[in-house]
Coordinates of C-alpha atoms and ligand atoms in Angstrom, one line a residue:
X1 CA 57.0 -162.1 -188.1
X2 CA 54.5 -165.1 -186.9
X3 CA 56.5 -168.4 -188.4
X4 CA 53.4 -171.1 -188.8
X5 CA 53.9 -174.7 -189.5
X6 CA 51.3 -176.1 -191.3
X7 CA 50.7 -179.9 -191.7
X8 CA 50.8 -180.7 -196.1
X9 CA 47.5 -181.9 -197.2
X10 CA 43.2 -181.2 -196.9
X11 CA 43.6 -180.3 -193.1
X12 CA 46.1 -177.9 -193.2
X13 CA 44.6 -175.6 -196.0
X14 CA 41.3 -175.8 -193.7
X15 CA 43.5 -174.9 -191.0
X16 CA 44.9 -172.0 -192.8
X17 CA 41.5 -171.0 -193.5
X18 CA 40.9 -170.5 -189.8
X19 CA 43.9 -168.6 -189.7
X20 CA 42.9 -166.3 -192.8
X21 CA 39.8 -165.6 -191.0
X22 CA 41.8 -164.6 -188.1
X23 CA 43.5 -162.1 -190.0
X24 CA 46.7 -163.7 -190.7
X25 CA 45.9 -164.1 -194.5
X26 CA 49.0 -164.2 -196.9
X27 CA 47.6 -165.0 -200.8
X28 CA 50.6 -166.4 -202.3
X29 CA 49.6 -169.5 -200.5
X30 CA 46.8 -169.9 -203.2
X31 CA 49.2 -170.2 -205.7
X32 CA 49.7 -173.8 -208.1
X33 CA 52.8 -174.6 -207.6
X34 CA 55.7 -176.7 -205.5
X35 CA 56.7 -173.7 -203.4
X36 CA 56.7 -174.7 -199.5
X37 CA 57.2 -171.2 -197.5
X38 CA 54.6 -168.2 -198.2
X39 CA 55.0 -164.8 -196.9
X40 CA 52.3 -161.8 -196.0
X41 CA 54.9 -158.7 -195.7
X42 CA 52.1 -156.7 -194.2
X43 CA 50.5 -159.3 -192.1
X44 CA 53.8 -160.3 -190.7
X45 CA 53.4 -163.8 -191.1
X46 CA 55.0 -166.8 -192.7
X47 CA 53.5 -169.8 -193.6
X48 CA 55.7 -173.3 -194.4
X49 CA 54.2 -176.6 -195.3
X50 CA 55.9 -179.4 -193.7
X51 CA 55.0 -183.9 -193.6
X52 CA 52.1 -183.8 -191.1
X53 CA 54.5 -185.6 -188.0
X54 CA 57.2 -183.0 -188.9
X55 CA 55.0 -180.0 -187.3
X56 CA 56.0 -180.6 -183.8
X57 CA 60.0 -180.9 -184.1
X58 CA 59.6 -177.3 -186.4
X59 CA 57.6 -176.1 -183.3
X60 CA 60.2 -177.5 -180.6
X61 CA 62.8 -176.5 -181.6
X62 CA 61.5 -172.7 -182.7
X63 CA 61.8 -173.0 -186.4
X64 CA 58.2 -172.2 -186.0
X65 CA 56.4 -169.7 -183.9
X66 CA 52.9 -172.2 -183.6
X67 CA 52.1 -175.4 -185.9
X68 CA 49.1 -177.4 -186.3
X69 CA 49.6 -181.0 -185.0
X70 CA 47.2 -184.1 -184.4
X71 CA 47.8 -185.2 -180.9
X72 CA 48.8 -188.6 -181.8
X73 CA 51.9 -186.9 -182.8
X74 CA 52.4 -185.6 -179.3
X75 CA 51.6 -188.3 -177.7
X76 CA 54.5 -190.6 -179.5
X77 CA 57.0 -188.0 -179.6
X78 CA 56.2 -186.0 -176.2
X79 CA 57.6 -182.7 -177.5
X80 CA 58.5 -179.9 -175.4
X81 CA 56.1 -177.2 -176.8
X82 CA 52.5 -175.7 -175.3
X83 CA 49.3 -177.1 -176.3
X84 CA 47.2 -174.4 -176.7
X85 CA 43.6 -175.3 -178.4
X86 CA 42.0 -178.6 -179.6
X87 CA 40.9 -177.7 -183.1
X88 CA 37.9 -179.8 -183.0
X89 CA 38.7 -181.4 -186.4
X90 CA 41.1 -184.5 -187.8
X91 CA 39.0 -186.4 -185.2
X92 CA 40.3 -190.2 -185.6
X93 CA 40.9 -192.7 -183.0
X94 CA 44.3 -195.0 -182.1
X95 CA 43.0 -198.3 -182.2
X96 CA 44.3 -202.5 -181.5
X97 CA 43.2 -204.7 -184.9
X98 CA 43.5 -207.6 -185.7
X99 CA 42.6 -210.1 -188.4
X100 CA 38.2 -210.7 -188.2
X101 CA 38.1 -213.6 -185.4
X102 CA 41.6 -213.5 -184.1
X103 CA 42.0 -214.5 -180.5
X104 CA 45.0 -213.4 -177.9
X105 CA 46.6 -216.7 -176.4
X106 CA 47.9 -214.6 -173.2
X107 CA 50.6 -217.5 -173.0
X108 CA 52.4 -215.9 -176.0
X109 CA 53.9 -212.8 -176.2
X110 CA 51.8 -210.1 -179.0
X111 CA 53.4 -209.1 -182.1
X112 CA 52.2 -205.4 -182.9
X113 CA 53.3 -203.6 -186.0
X114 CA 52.6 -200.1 -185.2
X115 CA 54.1 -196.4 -186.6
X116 CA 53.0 -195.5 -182.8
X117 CA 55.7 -197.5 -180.6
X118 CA 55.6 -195.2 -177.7
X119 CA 51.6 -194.9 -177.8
X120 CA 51.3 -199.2 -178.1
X121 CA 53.8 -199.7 -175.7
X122 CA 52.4 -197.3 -173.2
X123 CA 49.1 -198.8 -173.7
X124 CA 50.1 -202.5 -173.5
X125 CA 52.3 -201.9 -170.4
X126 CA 49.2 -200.3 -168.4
X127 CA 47.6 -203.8 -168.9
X128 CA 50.6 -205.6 -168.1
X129 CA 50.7 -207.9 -171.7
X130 CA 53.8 -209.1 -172.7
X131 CA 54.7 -207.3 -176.3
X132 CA 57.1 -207.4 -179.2
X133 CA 56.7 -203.8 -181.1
X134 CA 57.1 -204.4 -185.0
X135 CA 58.0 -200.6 -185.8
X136 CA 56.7 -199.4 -189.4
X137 CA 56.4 -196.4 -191.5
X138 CA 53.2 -196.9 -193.1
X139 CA 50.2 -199.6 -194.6
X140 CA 50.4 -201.4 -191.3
X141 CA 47.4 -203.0 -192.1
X142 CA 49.2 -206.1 -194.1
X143 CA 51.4 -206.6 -191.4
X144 CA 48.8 -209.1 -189.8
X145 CA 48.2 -210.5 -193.2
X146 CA 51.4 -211.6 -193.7
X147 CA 52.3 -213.1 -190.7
X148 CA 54.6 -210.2 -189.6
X149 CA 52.1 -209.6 -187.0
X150 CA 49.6 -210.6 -184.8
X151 CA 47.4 -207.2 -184.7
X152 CA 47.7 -203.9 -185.3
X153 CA 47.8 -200.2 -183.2
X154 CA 46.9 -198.0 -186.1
X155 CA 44.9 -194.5 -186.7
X156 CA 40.9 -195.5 -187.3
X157 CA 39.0 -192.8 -189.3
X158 CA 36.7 -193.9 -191.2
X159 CA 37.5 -197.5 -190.7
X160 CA 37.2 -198.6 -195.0
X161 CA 41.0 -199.1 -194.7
X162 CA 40.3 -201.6 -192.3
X163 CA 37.5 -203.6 -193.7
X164 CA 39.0 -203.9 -196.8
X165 CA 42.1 -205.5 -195.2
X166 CA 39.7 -207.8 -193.8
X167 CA 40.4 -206.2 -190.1
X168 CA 38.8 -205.4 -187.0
X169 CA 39.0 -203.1 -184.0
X170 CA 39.5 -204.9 -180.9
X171 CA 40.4 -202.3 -178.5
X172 CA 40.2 -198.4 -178.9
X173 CA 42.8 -196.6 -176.8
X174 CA 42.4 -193.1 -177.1
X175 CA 40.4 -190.6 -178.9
X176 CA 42.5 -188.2 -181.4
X177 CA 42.0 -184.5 -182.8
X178 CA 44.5 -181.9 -184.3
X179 CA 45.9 -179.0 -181.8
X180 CA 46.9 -175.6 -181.8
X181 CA 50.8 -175.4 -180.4
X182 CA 53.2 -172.8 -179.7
X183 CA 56.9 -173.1 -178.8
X184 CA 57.6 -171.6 -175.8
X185 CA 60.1 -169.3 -176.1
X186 CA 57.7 -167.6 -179.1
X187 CA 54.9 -168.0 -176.5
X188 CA 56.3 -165.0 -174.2
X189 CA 57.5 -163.1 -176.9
X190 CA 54.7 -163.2 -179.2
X191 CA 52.7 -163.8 -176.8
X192 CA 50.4 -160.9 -178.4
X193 CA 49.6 -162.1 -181.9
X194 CA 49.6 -165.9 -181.0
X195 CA 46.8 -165.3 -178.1
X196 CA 45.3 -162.9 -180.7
X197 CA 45.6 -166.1 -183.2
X198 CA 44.6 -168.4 -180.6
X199 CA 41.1 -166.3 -179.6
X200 CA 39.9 -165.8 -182.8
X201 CA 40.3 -169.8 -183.8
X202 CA 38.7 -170.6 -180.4
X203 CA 35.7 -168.6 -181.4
X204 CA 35.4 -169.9 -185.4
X205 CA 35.7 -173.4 -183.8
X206 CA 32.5 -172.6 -180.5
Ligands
PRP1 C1 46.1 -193.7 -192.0 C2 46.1 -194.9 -191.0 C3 45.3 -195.9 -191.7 C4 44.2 -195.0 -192.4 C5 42.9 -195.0 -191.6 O1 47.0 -194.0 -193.0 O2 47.5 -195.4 -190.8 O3 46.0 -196.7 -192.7 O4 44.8 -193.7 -192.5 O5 41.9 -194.3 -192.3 P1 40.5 -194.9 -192.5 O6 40.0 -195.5 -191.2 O7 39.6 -193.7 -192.9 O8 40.5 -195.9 -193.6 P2 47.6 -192.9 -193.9 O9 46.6 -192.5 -195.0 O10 48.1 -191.8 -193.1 O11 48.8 -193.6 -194.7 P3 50.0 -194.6 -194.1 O12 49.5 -196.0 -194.4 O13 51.2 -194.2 -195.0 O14 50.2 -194.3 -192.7

């Protein structure tokens, strides 16, 4: 049985349409209702929905065979798992904002509300400023607004969320797009119908 962690929400039921084309199809999944875990007997597979930055711990630790996981995820939480494809899609950006017209007195040490505290202090230590890391859980972008704050290291998709907050990027850090993983245990003994999973996905997404 193929356990698959898929991340709750739009990208995860196009990912699992990838993997239904890939022959790992299980119907139930379909169904309307609150049920999390689906099953496919006869496909051998096993599909749970878990919170989009819960994928990777699933995956770690081998509650799940492979996941689906944007790589800002790995990047703040470095898990211990094999990335095996870039999925092409969920393509977003980490980014620095800030209120329109702020400036960066270098004398003062930056306040940076973030979800991302590993990713913002990584970044902020590579260009040697001084930081004080303001950790969150989510709508970051008042932080600034309210004075908790002087900018912002946030996800940028589209960027509305950002305008209508009156905000701005000021730096981009890194570019961001959902992966493939494996844990690596289930890597060597799966390794069979995850590469078989893996090839087929690699040639949906050419
Ligand atoms: C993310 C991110 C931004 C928003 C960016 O938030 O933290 O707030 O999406 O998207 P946009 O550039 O297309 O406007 P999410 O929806 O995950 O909610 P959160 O505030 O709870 O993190």
């Amino acid at each position: 049985m193929l356990n698959v962690a898929l991340p709750k929400g739009r990208l995860g039921e196009k990912v699992y349409a990838m993997f239904e084309k890939a022959g790992f199809e299980c119907p139930s999944i379909k169904e309307k209702n609150r049920k999390l875990i689906f099953e496919n007997e006869e496909k051998q597979v096993r599909y749970f929905w878990v919170k989009p930055s819960d994928v990777s711990i699933y995956v770690e630790r081998g509650a799940a065979d492979i996941g689906v996981v944007g790589k800002d995820i790995l990047l703040e939480y470095s898990p211990d798992i094999y990335e095996l494809l870039d999925l092409d899609m969920g393509k977003c950006k980490m980014a620095v904002a800030a209120p329109k017209g702020f400036y960066d007195d270098s004398e003062r040490t930056l306040k940076v509300a973030t979800k991302f505290s590993k990713i913002a202090s990584d970044y902020y230590s590579s260009i040697g400023r001084e930081i004080d890391i303001i950790k969150l859980n989510g709508s970051i972008e008042i932080a600034p607004i309210l004075g908790l704050s002087d900018v912002i290291v946030d996800i940028v998709e589209t960027g509305v969320t950002l305008k209508e907050n009156n905000l701005e990027v000021v730096n981009s850090i890194l570019d961001i797009s959902t992966r493939l993983i494996a844990n690596k245990t289930s890597f060597k003994f799966k390794s069979k119908e995850i590469e078989r999973l893996a090839e087929s996905i690699k040639e949906q997404i050419k």
